[in-house]
mmCIF file of C-alpha atoms in Angstrom:
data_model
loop_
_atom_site.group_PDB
_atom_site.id
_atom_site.type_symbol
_atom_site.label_atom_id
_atom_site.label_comp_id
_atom_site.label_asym_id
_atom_site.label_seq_id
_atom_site.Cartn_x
_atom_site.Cartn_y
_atom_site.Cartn_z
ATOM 1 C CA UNK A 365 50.212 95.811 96.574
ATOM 2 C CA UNK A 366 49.829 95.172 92.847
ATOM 3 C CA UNK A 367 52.254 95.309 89.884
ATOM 4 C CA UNK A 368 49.902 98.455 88.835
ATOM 5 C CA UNK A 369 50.574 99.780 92.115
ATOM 6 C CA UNK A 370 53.780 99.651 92.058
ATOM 7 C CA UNK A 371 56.865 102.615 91.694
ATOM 8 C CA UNK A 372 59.571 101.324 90.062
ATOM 9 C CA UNK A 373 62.780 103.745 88.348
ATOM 10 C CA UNK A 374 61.466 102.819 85.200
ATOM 11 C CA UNK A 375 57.443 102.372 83.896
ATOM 12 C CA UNK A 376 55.874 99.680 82.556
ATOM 13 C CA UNK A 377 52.876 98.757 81.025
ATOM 14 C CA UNK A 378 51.061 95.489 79.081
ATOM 15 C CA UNK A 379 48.744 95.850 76.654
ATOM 16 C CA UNK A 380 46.448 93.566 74.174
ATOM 17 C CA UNK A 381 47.902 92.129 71.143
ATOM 18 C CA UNK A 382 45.826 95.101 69.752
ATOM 19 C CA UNK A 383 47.580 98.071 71.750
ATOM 20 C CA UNK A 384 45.085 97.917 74.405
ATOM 21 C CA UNK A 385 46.296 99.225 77.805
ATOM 22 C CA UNK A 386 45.599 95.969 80.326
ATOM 23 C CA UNK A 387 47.837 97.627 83.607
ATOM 24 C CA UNK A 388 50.360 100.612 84.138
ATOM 25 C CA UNK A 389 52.618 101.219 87.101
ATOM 26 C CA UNK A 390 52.731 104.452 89.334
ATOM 27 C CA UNK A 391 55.812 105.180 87.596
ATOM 28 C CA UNK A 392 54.430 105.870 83.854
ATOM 29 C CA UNK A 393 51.252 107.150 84.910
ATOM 30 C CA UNK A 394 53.272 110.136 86.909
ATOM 31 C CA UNK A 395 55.141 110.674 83.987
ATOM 32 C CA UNK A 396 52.435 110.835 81.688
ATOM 33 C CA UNK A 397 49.875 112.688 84.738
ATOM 34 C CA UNK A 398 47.308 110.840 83.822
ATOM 35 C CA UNK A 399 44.686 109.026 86.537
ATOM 36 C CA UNK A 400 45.029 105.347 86.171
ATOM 37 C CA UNK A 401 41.006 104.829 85.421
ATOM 38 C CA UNK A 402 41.773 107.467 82.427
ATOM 39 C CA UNK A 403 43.905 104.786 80.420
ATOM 40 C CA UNK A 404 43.429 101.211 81.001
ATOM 41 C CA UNK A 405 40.727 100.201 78.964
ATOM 42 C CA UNK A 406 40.598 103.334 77.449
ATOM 43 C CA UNK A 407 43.590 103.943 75.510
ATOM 44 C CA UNK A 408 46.220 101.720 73.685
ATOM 45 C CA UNK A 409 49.758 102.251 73.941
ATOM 46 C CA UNK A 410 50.262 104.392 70.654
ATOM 47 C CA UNK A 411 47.946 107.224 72.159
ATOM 48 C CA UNK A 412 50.564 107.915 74.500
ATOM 49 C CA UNK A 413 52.947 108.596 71.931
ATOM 50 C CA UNK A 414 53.625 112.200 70.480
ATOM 51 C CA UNK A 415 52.377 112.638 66.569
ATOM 52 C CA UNK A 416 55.498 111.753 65.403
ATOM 53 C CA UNK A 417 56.230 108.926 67.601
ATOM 54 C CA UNK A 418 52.573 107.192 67.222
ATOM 55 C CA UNK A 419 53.653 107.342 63.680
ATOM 56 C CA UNK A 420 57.091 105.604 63.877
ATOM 57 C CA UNK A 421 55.387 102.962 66.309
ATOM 58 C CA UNK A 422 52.689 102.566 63.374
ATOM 59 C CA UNK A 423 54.689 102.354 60.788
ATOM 60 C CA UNK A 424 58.377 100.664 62.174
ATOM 61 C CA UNK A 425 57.971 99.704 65.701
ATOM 62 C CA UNK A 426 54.619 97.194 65.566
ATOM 63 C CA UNK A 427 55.473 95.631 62.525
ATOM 64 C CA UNK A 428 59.136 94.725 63.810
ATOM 65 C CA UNK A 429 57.579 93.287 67.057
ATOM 66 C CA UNK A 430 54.951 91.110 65.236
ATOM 67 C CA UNK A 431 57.641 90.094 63.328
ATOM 68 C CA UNK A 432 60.563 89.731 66.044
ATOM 69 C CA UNK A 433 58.146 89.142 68.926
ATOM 70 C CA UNK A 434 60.385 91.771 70.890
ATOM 71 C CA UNK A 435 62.034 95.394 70.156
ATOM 72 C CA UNK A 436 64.574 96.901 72.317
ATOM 73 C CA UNK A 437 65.930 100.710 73.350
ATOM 74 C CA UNK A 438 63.605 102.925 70.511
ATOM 75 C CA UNK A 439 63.862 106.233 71.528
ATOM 76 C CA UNK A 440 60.532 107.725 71.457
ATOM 77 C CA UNK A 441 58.308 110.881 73.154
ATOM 78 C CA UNK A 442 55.749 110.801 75.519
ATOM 79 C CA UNK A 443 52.757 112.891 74.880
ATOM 80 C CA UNK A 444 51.751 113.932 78.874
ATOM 81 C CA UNK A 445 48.429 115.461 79.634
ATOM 82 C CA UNK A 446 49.557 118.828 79.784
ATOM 83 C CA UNK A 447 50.750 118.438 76.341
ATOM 84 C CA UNK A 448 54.910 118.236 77.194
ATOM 85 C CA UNK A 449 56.610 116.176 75.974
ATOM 86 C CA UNK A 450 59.319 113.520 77.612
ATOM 87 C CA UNK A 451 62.069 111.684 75.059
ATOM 88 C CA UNK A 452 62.033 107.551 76.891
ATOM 89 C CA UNK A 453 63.308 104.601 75.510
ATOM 90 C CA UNK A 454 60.906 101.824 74.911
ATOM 91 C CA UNK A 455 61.435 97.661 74.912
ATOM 92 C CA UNK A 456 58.672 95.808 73.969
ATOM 93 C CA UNK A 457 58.125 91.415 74.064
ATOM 94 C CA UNK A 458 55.000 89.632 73.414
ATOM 95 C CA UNK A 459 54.609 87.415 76.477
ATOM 96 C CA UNK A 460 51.465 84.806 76.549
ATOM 97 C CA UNK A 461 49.926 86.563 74.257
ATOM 98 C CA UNK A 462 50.111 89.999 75.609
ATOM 99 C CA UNK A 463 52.903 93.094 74.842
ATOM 100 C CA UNK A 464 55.081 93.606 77.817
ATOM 101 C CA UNK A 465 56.233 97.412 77.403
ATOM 102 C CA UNK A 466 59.523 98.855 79.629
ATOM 103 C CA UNK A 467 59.905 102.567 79.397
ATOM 104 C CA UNK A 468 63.064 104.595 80.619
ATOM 105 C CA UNK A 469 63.551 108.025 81.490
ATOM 106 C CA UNK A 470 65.695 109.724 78.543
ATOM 107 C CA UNK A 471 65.632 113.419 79.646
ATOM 108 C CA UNK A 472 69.080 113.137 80.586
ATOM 109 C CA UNK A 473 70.347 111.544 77.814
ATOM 110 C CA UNK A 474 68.229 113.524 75.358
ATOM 111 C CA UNK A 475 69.642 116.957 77.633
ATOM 112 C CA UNK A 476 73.357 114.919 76.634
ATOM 113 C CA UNK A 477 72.675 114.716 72.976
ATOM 114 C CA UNK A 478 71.622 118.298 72.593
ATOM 115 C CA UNK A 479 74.734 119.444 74.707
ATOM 116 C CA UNK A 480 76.961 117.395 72.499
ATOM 117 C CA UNK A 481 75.000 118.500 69.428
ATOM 118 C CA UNK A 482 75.577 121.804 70.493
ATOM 119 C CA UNK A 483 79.155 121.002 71.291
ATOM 120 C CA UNK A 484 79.491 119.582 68.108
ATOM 121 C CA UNK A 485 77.887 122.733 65.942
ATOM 122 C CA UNK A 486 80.110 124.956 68.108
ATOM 123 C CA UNK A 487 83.399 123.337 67.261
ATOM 124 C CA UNK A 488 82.514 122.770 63.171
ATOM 125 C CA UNK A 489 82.035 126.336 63.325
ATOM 126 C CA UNK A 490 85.193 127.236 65.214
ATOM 127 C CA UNK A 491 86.766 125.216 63.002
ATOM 128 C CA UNK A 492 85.260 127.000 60.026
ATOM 129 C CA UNK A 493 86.399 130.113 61.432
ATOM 130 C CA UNK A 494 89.626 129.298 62.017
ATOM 131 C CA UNK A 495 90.025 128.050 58.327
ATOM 132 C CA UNK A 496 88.223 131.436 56.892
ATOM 133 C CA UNK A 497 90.900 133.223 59.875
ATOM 134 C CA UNK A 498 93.970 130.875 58.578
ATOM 135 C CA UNK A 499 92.623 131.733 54.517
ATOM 136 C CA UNK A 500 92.470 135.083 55.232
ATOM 137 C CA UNK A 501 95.897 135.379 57.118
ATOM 138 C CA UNK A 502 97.488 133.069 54.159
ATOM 139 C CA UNK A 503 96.516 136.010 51.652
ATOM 140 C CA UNK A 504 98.102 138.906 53.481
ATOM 141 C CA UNK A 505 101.225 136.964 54.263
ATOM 142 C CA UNK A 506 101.359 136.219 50.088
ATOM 143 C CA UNK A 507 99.986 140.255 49.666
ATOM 144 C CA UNK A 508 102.767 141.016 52.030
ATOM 145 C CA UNK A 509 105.524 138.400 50.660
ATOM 146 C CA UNK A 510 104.744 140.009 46.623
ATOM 147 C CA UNK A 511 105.390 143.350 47.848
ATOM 148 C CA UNK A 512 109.075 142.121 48.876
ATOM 149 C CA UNK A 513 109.469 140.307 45.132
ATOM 150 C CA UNK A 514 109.560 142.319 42.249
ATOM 151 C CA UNK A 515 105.960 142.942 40.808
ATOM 152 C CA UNK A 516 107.408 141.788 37.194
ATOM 153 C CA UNK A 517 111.233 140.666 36.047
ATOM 154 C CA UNK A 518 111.961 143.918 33.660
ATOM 155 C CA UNK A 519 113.005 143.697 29.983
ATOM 156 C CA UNK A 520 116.556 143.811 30.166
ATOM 157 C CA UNK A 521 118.231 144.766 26.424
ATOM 158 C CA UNK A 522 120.349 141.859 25.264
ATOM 159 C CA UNK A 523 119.562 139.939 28.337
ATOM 160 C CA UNK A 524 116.660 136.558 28.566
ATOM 161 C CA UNK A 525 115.875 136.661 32.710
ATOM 162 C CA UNK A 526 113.911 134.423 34.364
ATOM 163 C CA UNK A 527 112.548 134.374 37.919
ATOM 164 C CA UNK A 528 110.447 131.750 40.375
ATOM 165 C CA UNK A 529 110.155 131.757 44.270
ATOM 166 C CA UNK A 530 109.298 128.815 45.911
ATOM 167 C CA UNK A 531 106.992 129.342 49.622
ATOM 168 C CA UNK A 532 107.535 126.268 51.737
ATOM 169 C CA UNK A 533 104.762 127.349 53.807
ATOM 170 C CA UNK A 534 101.746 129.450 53.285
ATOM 171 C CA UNK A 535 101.762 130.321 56.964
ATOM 172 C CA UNK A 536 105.216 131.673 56.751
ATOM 173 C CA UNK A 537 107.067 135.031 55.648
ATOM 174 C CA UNK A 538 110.011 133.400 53.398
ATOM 175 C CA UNK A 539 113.542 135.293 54.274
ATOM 176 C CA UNK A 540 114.395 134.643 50.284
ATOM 177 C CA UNK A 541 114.841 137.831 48.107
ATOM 178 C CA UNK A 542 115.513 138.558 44.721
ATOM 179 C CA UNK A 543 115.784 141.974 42.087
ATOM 180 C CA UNK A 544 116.883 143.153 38.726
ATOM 181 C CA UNK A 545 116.839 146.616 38.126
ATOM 182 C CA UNK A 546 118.406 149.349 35.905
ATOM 183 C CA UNK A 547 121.095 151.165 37.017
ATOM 184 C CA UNK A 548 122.126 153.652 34.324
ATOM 185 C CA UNK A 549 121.616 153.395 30.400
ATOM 186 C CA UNK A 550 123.809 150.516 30.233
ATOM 187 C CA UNK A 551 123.912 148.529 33.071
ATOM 188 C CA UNK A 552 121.575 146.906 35.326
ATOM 189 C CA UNK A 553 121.902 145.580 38.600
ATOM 190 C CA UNK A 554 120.919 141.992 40.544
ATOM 191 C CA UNK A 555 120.787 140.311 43.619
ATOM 192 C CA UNK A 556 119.391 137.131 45.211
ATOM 193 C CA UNK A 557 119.956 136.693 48.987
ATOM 194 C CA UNK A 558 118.531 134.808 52.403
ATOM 195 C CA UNK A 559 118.051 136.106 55.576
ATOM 196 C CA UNK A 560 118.428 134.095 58.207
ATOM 197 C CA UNK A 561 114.701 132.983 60.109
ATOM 198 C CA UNK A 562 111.159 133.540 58.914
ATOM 199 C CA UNK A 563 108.250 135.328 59.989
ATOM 200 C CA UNK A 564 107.912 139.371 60.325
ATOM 201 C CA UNK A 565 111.158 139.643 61.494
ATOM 202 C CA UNK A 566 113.070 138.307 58.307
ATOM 203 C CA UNK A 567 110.464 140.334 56.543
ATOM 204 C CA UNK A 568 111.600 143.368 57.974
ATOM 205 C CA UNK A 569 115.475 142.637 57.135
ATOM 206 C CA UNK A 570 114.434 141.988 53.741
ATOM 207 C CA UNK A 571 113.249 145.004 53.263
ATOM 208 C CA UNK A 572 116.058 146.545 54.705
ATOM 209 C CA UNK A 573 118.295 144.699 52.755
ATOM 210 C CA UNK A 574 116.410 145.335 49.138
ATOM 211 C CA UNK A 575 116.507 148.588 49.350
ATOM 212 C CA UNK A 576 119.774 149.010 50.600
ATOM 213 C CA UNK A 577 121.184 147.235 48.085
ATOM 214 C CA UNK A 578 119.208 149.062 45.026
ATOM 215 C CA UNK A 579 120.898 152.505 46.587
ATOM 216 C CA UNK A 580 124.416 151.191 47.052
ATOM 217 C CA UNK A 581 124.213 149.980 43.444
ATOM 218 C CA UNK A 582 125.740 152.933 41.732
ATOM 219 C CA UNK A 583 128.864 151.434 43.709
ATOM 220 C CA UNK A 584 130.639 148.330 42.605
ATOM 221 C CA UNK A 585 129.548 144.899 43.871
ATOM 222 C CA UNK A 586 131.611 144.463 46.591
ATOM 223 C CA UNK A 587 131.022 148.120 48.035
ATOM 224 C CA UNK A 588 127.018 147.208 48.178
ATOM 225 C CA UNK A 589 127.203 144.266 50.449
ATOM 226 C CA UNK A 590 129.706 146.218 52.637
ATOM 227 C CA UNK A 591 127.440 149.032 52.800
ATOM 228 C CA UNK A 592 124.880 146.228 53.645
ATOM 229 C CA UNK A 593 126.695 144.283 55.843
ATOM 230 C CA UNK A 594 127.453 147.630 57.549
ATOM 231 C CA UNK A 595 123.440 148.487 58.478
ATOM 232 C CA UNK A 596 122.546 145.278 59.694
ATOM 233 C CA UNK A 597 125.880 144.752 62.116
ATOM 234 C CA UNK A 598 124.843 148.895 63.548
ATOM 235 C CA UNK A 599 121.212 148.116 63.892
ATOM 236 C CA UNK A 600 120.914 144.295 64.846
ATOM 237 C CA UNK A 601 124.298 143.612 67.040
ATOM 238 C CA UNK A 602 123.445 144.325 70.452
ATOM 239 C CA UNK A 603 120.001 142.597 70.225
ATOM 240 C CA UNK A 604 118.274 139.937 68.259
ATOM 241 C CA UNK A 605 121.185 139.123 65.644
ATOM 242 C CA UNK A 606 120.258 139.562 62.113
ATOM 243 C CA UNK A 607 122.427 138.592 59.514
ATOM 244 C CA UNK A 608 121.348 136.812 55.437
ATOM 245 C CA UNK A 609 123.302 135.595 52.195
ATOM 246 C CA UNK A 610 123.415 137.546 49.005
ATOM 247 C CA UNK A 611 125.281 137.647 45.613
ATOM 248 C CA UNK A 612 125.054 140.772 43.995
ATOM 249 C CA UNK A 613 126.209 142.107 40.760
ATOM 250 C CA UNK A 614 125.949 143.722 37.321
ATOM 251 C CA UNK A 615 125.210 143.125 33.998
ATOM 252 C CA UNK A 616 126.166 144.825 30.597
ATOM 253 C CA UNK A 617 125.330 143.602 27.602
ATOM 254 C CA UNK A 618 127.350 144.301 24.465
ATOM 255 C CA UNK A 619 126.384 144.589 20.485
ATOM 256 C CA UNK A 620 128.590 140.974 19.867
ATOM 257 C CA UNK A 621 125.725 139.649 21.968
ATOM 258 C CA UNK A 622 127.994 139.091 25.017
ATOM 259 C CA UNK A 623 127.030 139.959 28.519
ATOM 260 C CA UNK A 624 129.505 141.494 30.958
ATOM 261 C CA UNK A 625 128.936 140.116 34.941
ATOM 262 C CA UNK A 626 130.513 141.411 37.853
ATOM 263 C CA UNK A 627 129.265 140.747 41.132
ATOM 264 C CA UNK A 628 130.188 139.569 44.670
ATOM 265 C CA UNK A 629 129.463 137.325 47.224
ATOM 266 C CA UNK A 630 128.269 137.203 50.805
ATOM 267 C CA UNK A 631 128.130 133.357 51.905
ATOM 268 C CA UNK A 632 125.937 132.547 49.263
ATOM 269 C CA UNK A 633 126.000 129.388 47.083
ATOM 270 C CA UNK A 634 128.407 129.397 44.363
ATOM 271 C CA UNK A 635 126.334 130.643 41.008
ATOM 272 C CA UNK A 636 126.102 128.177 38.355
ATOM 273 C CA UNK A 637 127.243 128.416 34.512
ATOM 274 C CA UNK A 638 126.201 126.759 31.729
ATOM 275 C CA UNK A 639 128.144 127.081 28.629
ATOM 276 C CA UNK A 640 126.292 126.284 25.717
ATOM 277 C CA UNK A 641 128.878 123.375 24.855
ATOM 278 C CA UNK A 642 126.957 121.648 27.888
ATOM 279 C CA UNK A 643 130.036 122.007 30.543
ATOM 280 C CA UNK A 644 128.273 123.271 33.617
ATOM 281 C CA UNK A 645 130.262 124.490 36.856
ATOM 282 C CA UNK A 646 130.331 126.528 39.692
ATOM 283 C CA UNK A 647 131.969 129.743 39.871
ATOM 284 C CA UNK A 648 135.028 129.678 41.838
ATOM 285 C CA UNK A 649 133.832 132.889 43.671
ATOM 286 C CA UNK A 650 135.746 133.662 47.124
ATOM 287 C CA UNK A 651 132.398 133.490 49.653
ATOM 288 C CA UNK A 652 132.834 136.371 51.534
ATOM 289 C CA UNK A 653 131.214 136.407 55.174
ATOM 290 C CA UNK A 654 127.562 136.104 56.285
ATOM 291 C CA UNK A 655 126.574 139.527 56.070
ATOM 292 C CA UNK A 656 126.100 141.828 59.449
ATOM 293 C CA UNK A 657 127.926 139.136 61.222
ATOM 294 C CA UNK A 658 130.922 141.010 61.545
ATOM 295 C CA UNK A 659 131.978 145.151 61.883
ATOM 296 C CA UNK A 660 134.371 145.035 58.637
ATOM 297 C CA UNK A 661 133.757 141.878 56.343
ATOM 298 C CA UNK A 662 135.119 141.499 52.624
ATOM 299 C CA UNK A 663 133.676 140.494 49.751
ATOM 300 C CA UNK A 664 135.978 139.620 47.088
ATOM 301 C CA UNK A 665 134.587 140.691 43.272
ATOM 302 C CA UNK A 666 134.150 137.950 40.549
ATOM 303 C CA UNK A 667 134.275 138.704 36.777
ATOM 304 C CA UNK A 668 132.436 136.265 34.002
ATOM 305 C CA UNK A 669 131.418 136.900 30.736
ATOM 306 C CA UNK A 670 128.407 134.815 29.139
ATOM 307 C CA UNK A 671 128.481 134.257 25.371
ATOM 308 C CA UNK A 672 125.314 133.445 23.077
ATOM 309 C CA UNK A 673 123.996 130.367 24.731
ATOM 310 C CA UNK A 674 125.277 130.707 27.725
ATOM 311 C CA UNK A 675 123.167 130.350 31.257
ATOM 312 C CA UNK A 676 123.940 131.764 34.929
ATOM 313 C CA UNK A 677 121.630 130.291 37.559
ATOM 314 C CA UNK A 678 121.640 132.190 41.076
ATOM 315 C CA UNK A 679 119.507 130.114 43.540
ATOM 316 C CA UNK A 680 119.337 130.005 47.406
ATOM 317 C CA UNK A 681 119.510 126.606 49.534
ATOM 318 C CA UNK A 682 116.396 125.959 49.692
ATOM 319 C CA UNK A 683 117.122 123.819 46.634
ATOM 320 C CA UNK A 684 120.116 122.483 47.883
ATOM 321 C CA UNK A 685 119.304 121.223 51.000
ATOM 322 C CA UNK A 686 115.795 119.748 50.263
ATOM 323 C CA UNK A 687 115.722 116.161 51.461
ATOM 324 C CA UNK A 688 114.965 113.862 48.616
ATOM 325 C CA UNK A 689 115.076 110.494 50.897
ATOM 326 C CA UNK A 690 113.113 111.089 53.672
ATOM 327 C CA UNK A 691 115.415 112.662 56.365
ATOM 328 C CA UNK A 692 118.701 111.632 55.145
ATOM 329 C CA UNK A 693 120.175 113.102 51.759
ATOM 330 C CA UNK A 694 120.118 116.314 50.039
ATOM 331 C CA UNK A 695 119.452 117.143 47.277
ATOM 332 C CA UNK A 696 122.385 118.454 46.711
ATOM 333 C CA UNK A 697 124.927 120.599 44.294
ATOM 334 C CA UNK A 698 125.645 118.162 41.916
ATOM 335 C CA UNK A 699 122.115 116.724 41.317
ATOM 336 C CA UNK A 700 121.045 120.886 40.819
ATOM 337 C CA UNK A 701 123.923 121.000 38.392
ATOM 338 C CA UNK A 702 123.611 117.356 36.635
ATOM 339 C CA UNK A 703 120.302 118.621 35.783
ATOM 340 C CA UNK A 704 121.323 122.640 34.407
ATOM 341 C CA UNK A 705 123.377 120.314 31.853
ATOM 342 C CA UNK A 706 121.000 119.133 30.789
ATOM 343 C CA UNK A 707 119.272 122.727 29.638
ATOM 344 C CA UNK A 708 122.603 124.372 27.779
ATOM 345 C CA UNK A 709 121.791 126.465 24.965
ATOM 346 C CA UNK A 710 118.196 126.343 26.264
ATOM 347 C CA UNK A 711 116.839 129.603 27.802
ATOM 348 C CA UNK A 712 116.393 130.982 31.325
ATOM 349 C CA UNK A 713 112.917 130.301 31.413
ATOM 350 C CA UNK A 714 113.401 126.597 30.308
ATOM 351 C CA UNK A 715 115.797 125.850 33.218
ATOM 352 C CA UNK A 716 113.710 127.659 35.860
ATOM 353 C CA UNK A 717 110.608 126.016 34.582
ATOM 354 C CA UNK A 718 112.445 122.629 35.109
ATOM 355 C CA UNK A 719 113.422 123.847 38.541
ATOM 356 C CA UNK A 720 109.926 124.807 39.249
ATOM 357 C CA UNK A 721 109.072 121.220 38.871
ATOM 358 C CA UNK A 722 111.727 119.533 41.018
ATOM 359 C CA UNK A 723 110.689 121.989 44.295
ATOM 360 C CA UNK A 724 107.464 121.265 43.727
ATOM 361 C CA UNK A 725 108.311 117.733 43.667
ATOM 362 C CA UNK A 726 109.813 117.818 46.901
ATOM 363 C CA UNK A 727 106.397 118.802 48.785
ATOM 364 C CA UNK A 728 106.888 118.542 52.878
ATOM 365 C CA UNK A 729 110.273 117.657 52.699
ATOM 366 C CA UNK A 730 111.083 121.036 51.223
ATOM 367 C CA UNK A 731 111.429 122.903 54.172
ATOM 368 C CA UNK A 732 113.130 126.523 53.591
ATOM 369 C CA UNK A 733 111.691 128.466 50.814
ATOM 370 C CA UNK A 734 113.889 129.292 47.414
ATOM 371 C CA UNK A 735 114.530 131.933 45.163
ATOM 372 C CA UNK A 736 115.776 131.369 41.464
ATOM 373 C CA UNK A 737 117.120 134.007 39.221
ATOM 374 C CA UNK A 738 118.569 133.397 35.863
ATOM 375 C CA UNK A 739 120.263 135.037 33.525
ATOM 376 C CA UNK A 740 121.122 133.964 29.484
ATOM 377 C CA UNK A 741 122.821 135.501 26.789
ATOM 378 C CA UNK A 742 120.207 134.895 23.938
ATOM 379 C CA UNK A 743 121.970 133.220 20.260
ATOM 380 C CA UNK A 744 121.799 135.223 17.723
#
């Protein structure tokens, strides 16, 4: 039996320096289904090649191996007689002045490229869905966390008011609240609270607790969160506890320019003053109890009067309690009010600005959202 004769896994061939087909095994001439007295002699190796792959060997592959002297594992196509084609892998050496040709079956591989191709398309879309899904779910969770803000802070006579909320996450209903809003011809009312968690179910006590709040607010401060803390003990005690933070109050101004607070607290933060002589402190406010944690909670009232110059800063702890060194400190009350010094006798929209710009500098690490509401009695 000759080499030509011969059925090995893989085909091979040797040709003239020219291309010329000199012998061919059993193997590559069943691939190809051609009769052996149909190519040697007759054809060189590049007829055997598709279109595209005569061209490559033309242009790339006999170059290289007059160069080299051999080329290994180019992945070319067979062109068979009934005009299929079959993906191989062809090695080529010049040996004693002939071109020793190896050819290897790539079906499979060629069927394992095009899976993982396919693979591959499949997942980058996915993944492209899943971005236009998460884009798309991002904007109803802001749609839906607006329509718990107020639309615009309202002009408030003889009062500057300034307002920012801070999202941690855009994949995340904040539990952070905040409204001013007019209760008769003189006063107007305000509040800035937390509710404990995140997600649709804080959403929903927000609601509940912005709108309570706006109708208890013909009462006085202390009276609203109990008529708060009230609903949320009834409706969330005997299941999934419920409870939030909130300061709420009034405002008056009068024609010397002064601005009459009153409000009350329900285990908020302390609000912050700012005198425009630059001394900056925390109210001394009695805390009251996490509202809806108990039946009958308290909530002591507070009394403060700003003159021209003066600033009030109500924030959540979001701000607080950002880390500022990687898991370790907070930021921290007296950073929050080392820096509101620093804006006495400015306006409410200065300090809020410059608040803007320290939660924004806090970027992953901050990682509860935070509401800001200020208030300033403008100098005349």
């Amino acid at each position: 039996m000759t080499a030509d004769d011969d059925t090995y896994p893989c085909g091979h061939l040797t040709t003239a320096i020219d291309g010329t087909i000199v012998s061919i095994n059993n193997t590559l001439l069943g691939w190809l289904r051609l009769d052996r007295d149909a190519v040697v002699g007759r054809l060189r190796f590049a007829d055997l090649l598709s279109i595209g792959g005569k061209l490559y060997h033309e242009t790339h592959f006999a170059p290289l191996l007059r160069l080299q002297g051999e080329v290994a594992g180019v992945a070319l196509e067979l062109k068979r007689a009934d005009s299929t084609r079959m993906p191989v892998l062809v090695s080529s050496a010049v040996v004693s002045g002939q071109i020793r040709t190896t050819v290897f079956d790539a079906q499979i591989r060629r069927a394992y490229e095009e899976e993982l191709l396919r693979e591959r398309k499949a997942a980058e879309l996915a993944r492209s869905q899943a971005e236009e899904d998460r884009t798309r779910l991002q904007d109803a969770l802001a749609v839906l966390q607006q329509s718990l803000l107020p639309a615009t802070m309202p002009t408030v006579p003889g009062v500057s008011t300034a307002a920012y909320y801070h999202t941690a996450s855009p994949d995340e209903l904040g539990g952070d609240f905040y409204d001013v809003f007019a209760i008769d011809g003189e006063r107007w009312g305000f509040f800035l609270g937390d509710v404990c968690g995140k997600g649709p179910a804080a959403a929903a006590v927000t609601s509940l607790a912005r709108y309570t709040l706006r109708a208890a607010a013909m009462h006085n401060p202390a009276a609203a969160l109990s008529t708060l803390n009230e609903l949320l003990y009834e409706r969330f005690s005997n299941g999934d506890l419920r409870y939030c933070t909130a300061v709420f109050g009034t405002l008056q101004s009068s024609e010397t320019g002064q601005i009459a607070l009153r409000f009350a607290s329900g285990g908020h933060p302390p609000p912050l003053l700012i005198r425009v002589d630059g001394t900056c402190k925390y109210l001394p406010s009695p805390d009251g109890t996490l509202i809806g944690i108990l039946p009958d909670s308290q909530f002591p009232q507070t009394e403060v009067a700003l003159e021209p110059g003066d600033l009030l800063l109500l924030y959540t702890d979001g701000l607080t309690e950002a880390r500022v060194n990687g898991e370790r400190d907070l930021y921290g009350p007296d950073a929050l009010r080392a820096l509101a010094g620093q804006y006495a006798g400015t306006s409410p929209d200065a300090l809020v600005a410059a608040l803007s710009e320290v939660l924004a500098g806090f970027g992953p690490r901050l990682a509860d959202d935070t509401a800001l509401l200020a208030f300033g009695a403008p100098v005349r």
